[in-house]
PDB file of C-alpha atoms in Angstrom:
ATOM      1  CA  UNK A   1     -11.948  -4.313 -29.340  1.00 39.00           C
ATOM      2  CA  UNK A   2     -10.589  -7.856 -28.241  1.00 43.00           C
ATOM      3  CA  UNK A   3      -7.640  -6.337 -30.878  1.00 44.00           C
ATOM      4  CA  UNK A   4      -6.586  -3.618 -29.096  1.00 46.00           C
ATOM      5  CA  UNK A   5      -6.138  -4.592 -26.615  1.00 51.00           C
ATOM      6  CA  UNK A   6      -3.785  -7.905 -27.025  1.00 75.00           C
ATOM      7  CA  UNK A   7      -1.050  -4.433 -29.202  1.00 88.00           C
ATOM      8  CA  UNK A   8      -2.257  -2.710 -25.410  1.00 85.00           C
ATOM      9  CA  UNK A   9      -0.764  -5.689 -23.937  1.00 81.00           C
ATOM     10  CA  UNK A  10       2.340  -6.267 -26.294  1.00 87.00           C
ATOM     11  CA  UNK A  11       3.040  -2.729 -25.749  1.00 91.00           C
ATOM     12  CA  UNK A  12       3.027  -2.504 -21.936  1.00 86.00           C
ATOM     13  CA  UNK A  13       5.916  -5.567 -22.022  1.00 83.00           C
ATOM     14  CA  UNK A  14       7.933  -4.471 -25.568  1.00 89.00           C
ATOM     15  CA  UNK A  15       7.240  -1.279 -23.113  1.00 90.00           C
ATOM     16  CA  UNK A  16       8.975  -3.057 -19.664  1.00 84.00           C
ATOM     17  CA  UNK A  17      11.692  -5.326 -21.606  1.00 84.00           C
ATOM     18  CA  UNK A  18      12.937  -0.908 -22.685  1.00 88.00           C
ATOM     19  CA  UNK A  19      12.737  -0.795 -19.338  1.00 85.00           C
ATOM     20  CA  UNK A  20      14.925  -3.671 -18.811  1.00 79.00           C
ATOM     21  CA  UNK A  21      17.126  -3.996 -20.763  1.00 81.00           C
ATOM     22  CA  UNK A  22      18.423  -0.127 -19.989  1.00 84.00           C
ATOM     23  CA  UNK A  23      16.919   2.262 -22.243  1.00 90.00           C
ATOM     24  CA  UNK A  24      14.707   3.529 -20.204  1.00 89.00           C
ATOM     25  CA  UNK A  25      17.266   3.365 -17.179  1.00 88.00           C
ATOM     26  CA  UNK A  26      15.046   3.940 -12.193  1.00 85.00           C
ATOM     27  CA  UNK A  27      13.817   8.099 -12.568  1.00 86.00           C
ATOM     28  CA  UNK A  28      14.018   9.085 -16.694  1.00 90.00           C
ATOM     29  CA  UNK A  29      11.514   9.975 -18.511  1.00 91.00           C
ATOM     30  CA  UNK A  30       9.729   8.265 -21.564  1.00 93.00           C
ATOM     31  CA  UNK A  31       8.225   9.405 -24.646  1.00 93.00           C
ATOM     32  CA  UNK A  32       5.544  10.398 -25.563  1.00 92.00           C
ATOM     33  CA  UNK A  33       2.395   9.174 -26.163  1.00 91.00           C
ATOM     34  CA  UNK A  34       2.520  11.147 -29.514  1.00 92.00           C
ATOM     35  CA  UNK A  35       6.724   9.401 -29.733  1.00 93.00           C
ATOM     36  CA  UNK A  36       5.253   5.862 -28.956  1.00 94.00           C
ATOM     37  CA  UNK A  37       2.412   6.002 -31.568  1.00 93.00           C
ATOM     38  CA  UNK A  38       4.654   6.528 -33.911  1.00 94.00           C
ATOM     39  CA  UNK A  39       7.799   4.027 -32.555  1.00 93.00           C
ATOM     40  CA  UNK A  40       4.627   1.628 -32.083  1.00 93.00           C
ATOM     41  CA  UNK A  41       3.092   3.052 -35.881  1.00 93.00           C
ATOM     42  CA  UNK A  42      -0.111   2.756 -33.632  1.00 93.00           C
ATOM     43  CA  UNK A  43      -2.889   5.560 -32.262  1.00 92.00           C
ATOM     44  CA  UNK A  44      -2.273   7.120 -29.542  1.00 90.00           C
ATOM     45  CA  UNK A  45      -5.204   4.514 -27.608  1.00 91.00           C
ATOM     46  CA  UNK A  46      -3.230   1.360 -27.293  1.00 89.00           C
ATOM     47  CA  UNK A  47      -0.612   3.779 -25.774  1.00 93.00           C
ATOM     48  CA  UNK A  48      -2.295   4.923 -22.998  1.00 90.00           C
ATOM     49  CA  UNK A  49      -3.651   1.616 -22.144  1.00 87.00           C
ATOM     50  CA  UNK A  50      -0.263   0.318 -22.779  1.00 87.00           C
ATOM     51  CA  UNK A  51       1.158   2.949 -19.799  1.00 90.00           C
ATOM     52  CA  UNK A  52      -1.880   2.835 -17.666  1.00 86.00           C
ATOM     53  CA  UNK A  53      -1.001  -0.888 -17.656  1.00 81.00           C
ATOM     54  CA  UNK A  54       2.857   0.027 -15.745  1.00 84.00           C
ATOM     55  CA  UNK A  55       0.886   3.023 -13.863  1.00 81.00           C
ATOM     56  CA  UNK A  56      -1.346   0.304 -12.026  1.00 74.00           C
ATOM     57  CA  UNK A  57       1.710  -1.732 -11.952  1.00 71.00           C
ATOM     58  CA  UNK A  58       3.566   0.233 -10.562  1.00 73.00           C
ATOM     59  CA  UNK A  59       6.519   0.331 -13.101  1.00 82.00           C
ATOM     60  CA  UNK A  60       5.815   4.622 -13.723  1.00 85.00           C
ATOM     61  CA  UNK A  61       5.110   7.312 -12.726  1.00 85.00           C
ATOM     62  CA  UNK A  62       3.245  10.704 -13.135  1.00 84.00           C
ATOM     63  CA  UNK A  63       4.901  14.370 -12.406  1.00 79.00           C
ATOM     64  CA  UNK A  64       2.872  17.383 -12.285  1.00 72.00           C
ATOM     65  CA  UNK A  65       3.676  19.200 -14.846  1.00 72.00           C
ATOM     66  CA  UNK A  66       3.065  16.310 -16.746  1.00 79.00           C
ATOM     67  CA  UNK A  67       4.924  12.738 -18.505  1.00 87.00           C
ATOM     68  CA  UNK A  68       5.466   9.129 -17.687  1.00 89.00           C
ATOM     69  CA  UNK A  69       8.808   8.734 -15.583  1.00 89.00           C
ATOM     70  CA  UNK A  70      10.345   5.237 -14.443  1.00 89.00           C
ATOM     71  CA  UNK A  71      10.460   4.177 -11.025  1.00 83.00           C
ATOM     72  CA  UNK A  72      13.469   4.453  -9.242  1.00 74.00           C
ATOM     73  CA  UNK A  73      12.631   0.549  -8.512  1.00 66.00           C
ATOM     74  CA  UNK A  74      11.012  -0.907 -11.563  1.00 58.00           C
ATOM     75  CA  UNK A  75      14.496  -2.366 -12.281  1.00 52.00           C
ATOM     76  CA  UNK A  76      14.378  -4.072  -9.308  1.00 52.00           C
ATOM     77  CA  UNK A  77      10.891  -5.761 -10.529  1.00 53.00           C
ATOM     78  CA  UNK A  78      12.112  -6.379 -13.268  1.00 51.00           C
ATOM     79  CA  UNK A  79      14.106  -9.187 -11.472  1.00 45.00           C
ATOM     80  CA  UNK A  80      11.787  -9.786  -9.108  1.00 47.00           C
ATOM     81  CA  UNK A  81       9.464 -10.984 -11.845  1.00 50.00           C
ATOM     82  CA  UNK A  82       7.612 -13.998 -11.544  1.00 43.00           C
ATOM     83  CA  UNK A  83       7.464 -16.426 -14.435  1.00 48.00           C
ATOM     84  CA  UNK A  84       4.129 -17.991 -14.227  1.00 48.00           C
ATOM     85  CA  UNK A  85       3.784 -21.460 -14.595  1.00 53.00           C
ATOM     86  CA  UNK A  86       0.431 -22.420 -17.345  1.00 52.00           C
ATOM     87  CA  UNK A  87      -1.406 -23.848 -15.006  1.00 55.00           C
ATOM     88  CA  UNK A  88      -0.897 -21.351 -12.596  1.00 67.00           C
ATOM     89  CA  UNK A  89      -1.859 -19.598 -15.272  1.00 71.00           C
ATOM     90  CA  UNK A  90      -5.203 -20.503 -16.130  1.00 73.00           C
ATOM     91  CA  UNK A  91      -6.476 -21.152 -12.546  1.00 72.00           C
ATOM     92  CA  UNK A  92      -5.965 -17.910 -12.395  1.00 77.00           C
ATOM     93  CA  UNK A  93      -7.773 -16.280 -14.290  1.00 79.00           C
ATOM     94  CA  UNK A  94     -10.504 -18.336 -13.805  1.00 79.00           C
ATOM     95  CA  UNK A  95     -10.428 -17.163 -10.304  1.00 81.00           C
ATOM     96  CA  UNK A  96     -10.011 -13.803 -11.727  1.00 83.00           C
ATOM     97  CA  UNK A  97     -13.401 -13.487 -13.634  1.00 86.00           C
ATOM     98  CA  UNK A  98     -15.388 -15.276 -10.877  1.00 86.00           C
ATOM     99  CA  UNK A  99     -13.761 -12.474  -8.587  1.00 87.00           C
ATOM    100  CA  UNK A 100     -15.023  -9.876 -11.079  1.00 90.00           C
ATOM    101  CA  UNK A 101     -18.484 -10.954 -10.145  1.00 91.00           C
ATOM    102  CA  UNK A 102     -18.259 -11.807  -6.484  1.00 91.00           C
ATOM    103  CA  UNK A 103     -16.787  -8.917  -5.275  1.00 93.00           C
ATOM    104  CA  UNK A 104     -18.214  -5.184  -6.477  1.00 97.00           C
ATOM    105  CA  UNK A 105     -21.390  -7.438  -5.862  1.00 97.00           C
ATOM    106  CA  UNK A 106     -20.628  -8.223  -2.200  1.00 97.00           C
ATOM    107  CA  UNK A 107     -18.805  -4.900  -1.756  1.00 98.00           C
ATOM    108  CA  UNK A 108     -22.647  -4.182  -3.008  1.00 98.00           C
ATOM    109  CA  UNK A 109     -24.723  -5.918   0.417  1.00 98.00           C
ATOM    110  CA  UNK A 110     -21.650  -5.068   2.454  1.00 98.00           C
ATOM    111  CA  UNK A 111     -23.287  -1.346   2.604  1.00 98.00           C
ATOM    112  CA  UNK A 112     -27.018  -2.370   3.367  1.00 97.00           C
ATOM    113  CA  UNK A 113     -26.478  -4.565   5.343  1.00 97.00           C
ATOM    114  CA  UNK A 114     -22.657  -4.455   7.435  1.00 97.00           C
ATOM    115  CA  UNK A 115     -23.830  -4.165  11.488  1.00 97.00           C
ATOM    116  CA  UNK A 116     -21.901  -2.751  13.308  1.00 97.00           C
ATOM    117  CA  UNK A 117     -19.907  -5.546  14.365  1.00 97.00           C
ATOM    118  CA  UNK A 118     -18.710  -6.895  11.395  1.00 97.00           C
ATOM    119  CA  UNK A 119     -17.595  -3.134  10.714  1.00 97.00           C
ATOM    120  CA  UNK A 120     -15.803  -3.706  12.820  1.00 97.00           C
ATOM    121  CA  UNK A 121     -14.342  -6.887  11.559  1.00 96.00           C
ATOM    122  CA  UNK A 122     -13.586  -4.912   8.235  1.00 97.00           C
ATOM    123  CA  UNK A 123     -11.490  -2.327   9.650  1.00 97.00           C
ATOM    124  CA  UNK A 124      -8.857  -4.753  12.164  1.00 97.00           C
ATOM    125  CA  UNK A 125      -8.611  -6.561   9.339  1.00 95.00           C
ATOM    126  CA  UNK A 126      -7.990  -3.129   6.754  1.00 96.00           C
ATOM    127  CA  UNK A 127      -5.193  -2.528   9.852  1.00 95.00           C
ATOM    128  CA  UNK A 128      -4.413  -5.733   9.514  1.00 94.00           C
ATOM    129  CA  UNK A 129      -2.695  -4.846   6.195  1.00 91.00           C
ATOM    130  CA  UNK A 130      -1.719  -1.955   6.998  1.00 91.00           C
ATOM    131  CA  UNK A 131       0.927  -3.317   8.564  1.00 91.00           C
ATOM    132  CA  UNK A 132       1.581  -5.842   6.360  1.00 86.00           C
ATOM    133  CA  UNK A 133       2.379  -3.687   3.844  1.00 81.00           C
ATOM    134  CA  UNK A 134       4.925  -1.138   5.440  1.00 82.00           C
ATOM    135  CA  UNK A 135       7.209  -4.217   6.237  1.00 75.00           C
ATOM    136  CA  UNK A 136       8.546  -4.682   3.238  1.00 67.00           C
ATOM    137  CA  UNK A 137       9.215  -8.384   3.422  1.00 69.00           C
ATOM    138  CA  UNK A 138       5.430  -9.070   3.913  1.00 72.00           C
ATOM    139  CA  UNK A 139       3.214  -9.611   0.838  1.00 70.00           C
ATOM    140  CA  UNK A 140       0.084  -9.108   3.037  1.00 77.00           C
ATOM    141  CA  UNK A 141      -1.529 -11.936   1.484  1.00 81.00           C
ATOM    142  CA  UNK A 142      -4.170 -13.366   4.389  1.00 85.00           C
ATOM    143  CA  UNK A 143      -4.643 -10.048   5.421  1.00 89.00           C
ATOM    144  CA  UNK A 144      -6.009  -9.559   1.936  1.00 89.00           C
ATOM    145  CA  UNK A 145      -7.845 -12.380   1.361  1.00 88.00           C
ATOM    146  CA  UNK A 146      -9.251 -11.710   5.758  1.00 91.00           C
ATOM    147  CA  UNK A 147     -10.636  -7.608   4.265  1.00 94.00           C
ATOM    148  CA  UNK A 148     -11.933  -9.481   1.472  1.00 92.00           C
ATOM    149  CA  UNK A 149     -13.884 -11.930   3.744  1.00 92.00           C
ATOM    150  CA  UNK A 150     -15.509  -9.311   5.982  1.00 96.00           C
ATOM    151  CA  UNK A 151     -16.859  -8.449   3.748  1.00 97.00           C
ATOM    152  CA  UNK A 152     -17.962 -11.415   2.462  1.00 95.00           C
ATOM    153  CA  UNK A 153     -19.460 -12.441   5.789  1.00 95.00           C
ATOM    154  CA  UNK A 154     -21.230  -8.889   6.230  1.00 97.00           C
ATOM    155  CA  UNK A 155     -22.678  -9.273   2.862  1.00 97.00           C
ATOM    156  CA  UNK A 156     -24.886 -11.951   5.845  1.00 96.00           C
ATOM    157  CA  UNK A 157     -25.317 -14.017   2.265  1.00 96.00           C
ATOM    158  CA  UNK A 158     -25.070 -18.615   2.848  1.00 94.00           C
ATOM    159  CA  UNK A 159     -24.428 -18.510  -0.567  1.00 92.00           C
ATOM    160  CA  UNK A 160     -22.188 -16.400  -0.917  1.00 91.00           C
ATOM    161  CA  UNK A 161     -19.647 -17.561   1.986  1.00 90.00           C
ATOM    162  CA  UNK A 162     -19.652 -21.199   1.439  1.00 87.00           C
ATOM    163  CA  UNK A 163     -18.326 -19.647  -2.203  1.00 83.00           C
ATOM    164  CA  UNK A 164     -15.506 -17.505  -0.830  1.00 82.00           C
ATOM    165  CA  UNK A 165     -14.690 -20.293   2.270  1.00 81.00           C
ATOM    166  CA  UNK A 166     -14.532 -23.691  -0.951  1.00 78.00           C
ATOM    167  CA  UNK A 167     -12.226 -21.119  -2.552  1.00 77.00           C
ATOM    168  CA  UNK A 168      -9.747 -20.287   0.668  1.00 77.00           C
ATOM    169  CA  UNK A 169      -7.025 -22.206  -0.541  1.00 75.00           C
ATOM    170  CA  UNK A 170      -6.922 -21.364  -3.769  1.00 75.00           C
ATOM    171  CA  UNK A 171      -7.365 -18.083  -3.497  1.00 76.00           C
ATOM    172  CA  UNK A 172      -4.525 -18.051  -1.026  1.00 75.00           C
ATOM    173  CA  UNK A 173      -2.821 -19.341  -3.661  1.00 71.00           C
ATOM    174  CA  UNK A 174      -3.649 -16.757  -6.856  1.00 71.00           C
ATOM    175  CA  UNK A 175      -2.871 -14.057  -4.436  1.00 72.00           C
ATOM    176  CA  UNK A 176       0.139 -15.337  -4.175  1.00 69.00           C
ATOM    177  CA  UNK A 177       1.237 -15.110  -7.314  1.00 66.00           C
ATOM    178  CA  UNK A 178       0.126 -11.229  -8.009  1.00 65.00           C
ATOM    179  CA  UNK A 179       1.274  -9.913  -5.562  1.00 66.00           C
ATOM    180  CA  UNK A 180       4.762 -10.920  -5.216  1.00 61.00           C
ATOM    181  CA  UNK A 181       5.644  -8.247  -7.092  1.00 56.00           C
ATOM    182  CA  UNK A 182       4.342  -5.645  -4.829  1.00 56.00           C
ATOM    183  CA  UNK A 183       7.375  -6.023  -2.339  1.00 49.00           C
ATOM    184  CA  UNK A 184       9.670  -4.312  -4.180  1.00 50.00           C
ATOM    185  CA  UNK A 185       6.941  -1.736  -5.415  1.00 57.00           C
ATOM    186  CA  UNK A 186       6.589   0.912  -2.294  1.00 62.00           C
ATOM    187  CA  UNK A 187       3.937   3.254  -5.208  1.00 66.00           C
ATOM    188  CA  UNK A 188       2.512   0.138  -5.984  1.00 73.00           C
ATOM    189  CA  UNK A 189       1.456  -1.037  -1.913  1.00 78.00           C
ATOM    190  CA  UNK A 190       0.424   2.263  -1.205  1.00 81.00           C
ATOM    191  CA  UNK A 191      -1.816   2.029  -4.191  1.00 84.00           C
ATOM    192  CA  UNK A 192      -3.217  -0.789  -3.273  1.00 86.00           C
ATOM    193  CA  UNK A 193      -3.930   0.195   0.304  1.00 90.00           C
ATOM    194  CA  UNK A 194      -5.808   2.872  -0.385  1.00 93.00           C
ATOM    195  CA  UNK A 195      -8.562   1.341  -2.946  1.00 94.00           C
ATOM    196  CA  UNK A 196      -9.004  -1.794   0.360  1.00 96.00           C
ATOM    197  CA  UNK A 197      -9.585   1.954   1.816  1.00 97.00           C
ATOM    198  CA  UNK A 198     -11.961   3.810   0.019  1.00 97.00           C
ATOM    199  CA  UNK A 199     -13.928   0.276  -0.394  1.00 98.00           C
ATOM    200  CA  UNK A 200     -14.077   0.510   3.057  1.00 98.00           C
ATOM    201  CA  UNK A 201     -14.728   3.833   3.610  1.00 97.00           C
ATOM    202  CA  UNK A 202     -17.847   3.677   0.910  1.00 98.00           C
ATOM    203  CA  UNK A 203     -19.353   0.670   2.810  1.00 98.00           C
ATOM    204  CA  UNK A 204     -19.044   2.930   6.614  1.00 97.00           C
ATOM    205  CA  UNK A 205     -20.966   5.221   4.691  1.00 97.00           C
ATOM    206  CA  UNK A 206     -23.510   2.892   3.628  1.00 97.00           C
ATOM    207  CA  UNK A 207     -23.094   3.272   0.547  1.00 97.00           C
ATOM    208  CA  UNK A 208     -23.654   0.909  -1.583  1.00 97.00           C
ATOM    209  CA  UNK A 209     -23.550   1.783  -5.313  1.00 97.00           C
ATOM    210  CA  UNK A 210     -20.399   3.903  -4.657  1.00 97.00           C
ATOM    211  CA  UNK A 211     -18.941   0.532  -2.609  1.00 98.00           C
ATOM    212  CA  UNK A 212     -19.215  -1.180  -5.356  1.00 97.00           C
ATOM    213  CA  UNK A 213     -18.268   1.372  -7.988  1.00 97.00           C
ATOM    214  CA  UNK A 214     -14.456   1.544  -5.832  1.00 97.00           C
ATOM    215  CA  UNK A 215     -14.972  -2.338  -5.925  1.00 96.00           C
ATOM    216  CA  UNK A 216     -14.744  -2.832  -9.867  1.00 96.00           C
ATOM    217  CA  UNK A 217     -11.947  -0.170 -10.075  1.00 94.00           C
ATOM    218  CA  UNK A 218      -9.835  -2.325  -7.716  1.00 92.00           C
ATOM    219  CA  UNK A 219     -10.269  -5.430 -10.078  1.00 90.00           C
ATOM    220  CA  UNK A 220      -8.765  -3.818 -12.540  1.00 88.00           C
ATOM    221  CA  UNK A 221      -5.644  -1.241 -11.401  1.00 84.00           C
ATOM    222  CA  UNK A 222      -5.352  -5.735 -10.345  1.00 82.00           C
ATOM    223  CA  UNK A 223      -6.086  -6.622 -13.976  1.00 80.00           C
ATOM    224  CA  UNK A 224      -4.175  -4.740 -15.465  1.00 78.00           C
ATOM    225  CA  UNK A 225      -1.399  -6.031 -13.016  1.00 71.00           C
ATOM    226  CA  UNK A 226      -1.920  -8.810 -13.385  1.00 71.00           C
ATOM    227  CA  UNK A 227      -0.492  -8.657 -17.979  1.00 69.00           C
ATOM    228  CA  UNK A 228       2.284  -7.578 -16.923  1.00 67.00           C
ATOM    229  CA  UNK A 229       2.623 -10.962 -16.151  1.00 61.00           C
ATOM    230  CA  UNK A 230       0.635 -14.111 -18.135  1.00 61.00           C
TER     231      UNK A 230
END
């Protein structure tokens, strides 16, 4: 399993490089999964995963009628692609492992325990995030942190709350790095916003299992994007 993940990550980076050098310019259609599988000498499984990574990062999109197309602003994304220092890579990976443990369970508990006041706090944080995401000059880091923090507060679990408060500086540092590519990717910003909206809707509806699932989906998509940066 680990080997398949490694292959798909290598393929996603090679496809990214092909886009960068102009082999697949913005707006162009990528070869089919079968053609890419033949080109890389692999099965279609790692090809699908590699395309999923690029799709989650907003570099390509699927269109009606089938096929994957390079986003018009993909070149801008590549020009702004960040270089992450080794120390930061480890910090981000370790923090992300913690997020995958903490955040889905927090969403679950928030759906069960949130008060009307806490729901209002989450809604206000989401509105803040929406405003930030409509401004191409802003990353939305503080609003993103506040949204997830408001969910943790709604768990009414003092240990969880203490954990997120103690990690706030580290959380902000990691988010600034991982959100930077979103500055020029409108599609990814819209997708990330929709993921936050889905989490909040499940909490508002008092559906704990759904809230947990939506949180997992959000983190999986964020993790796919991270694989392009490491």
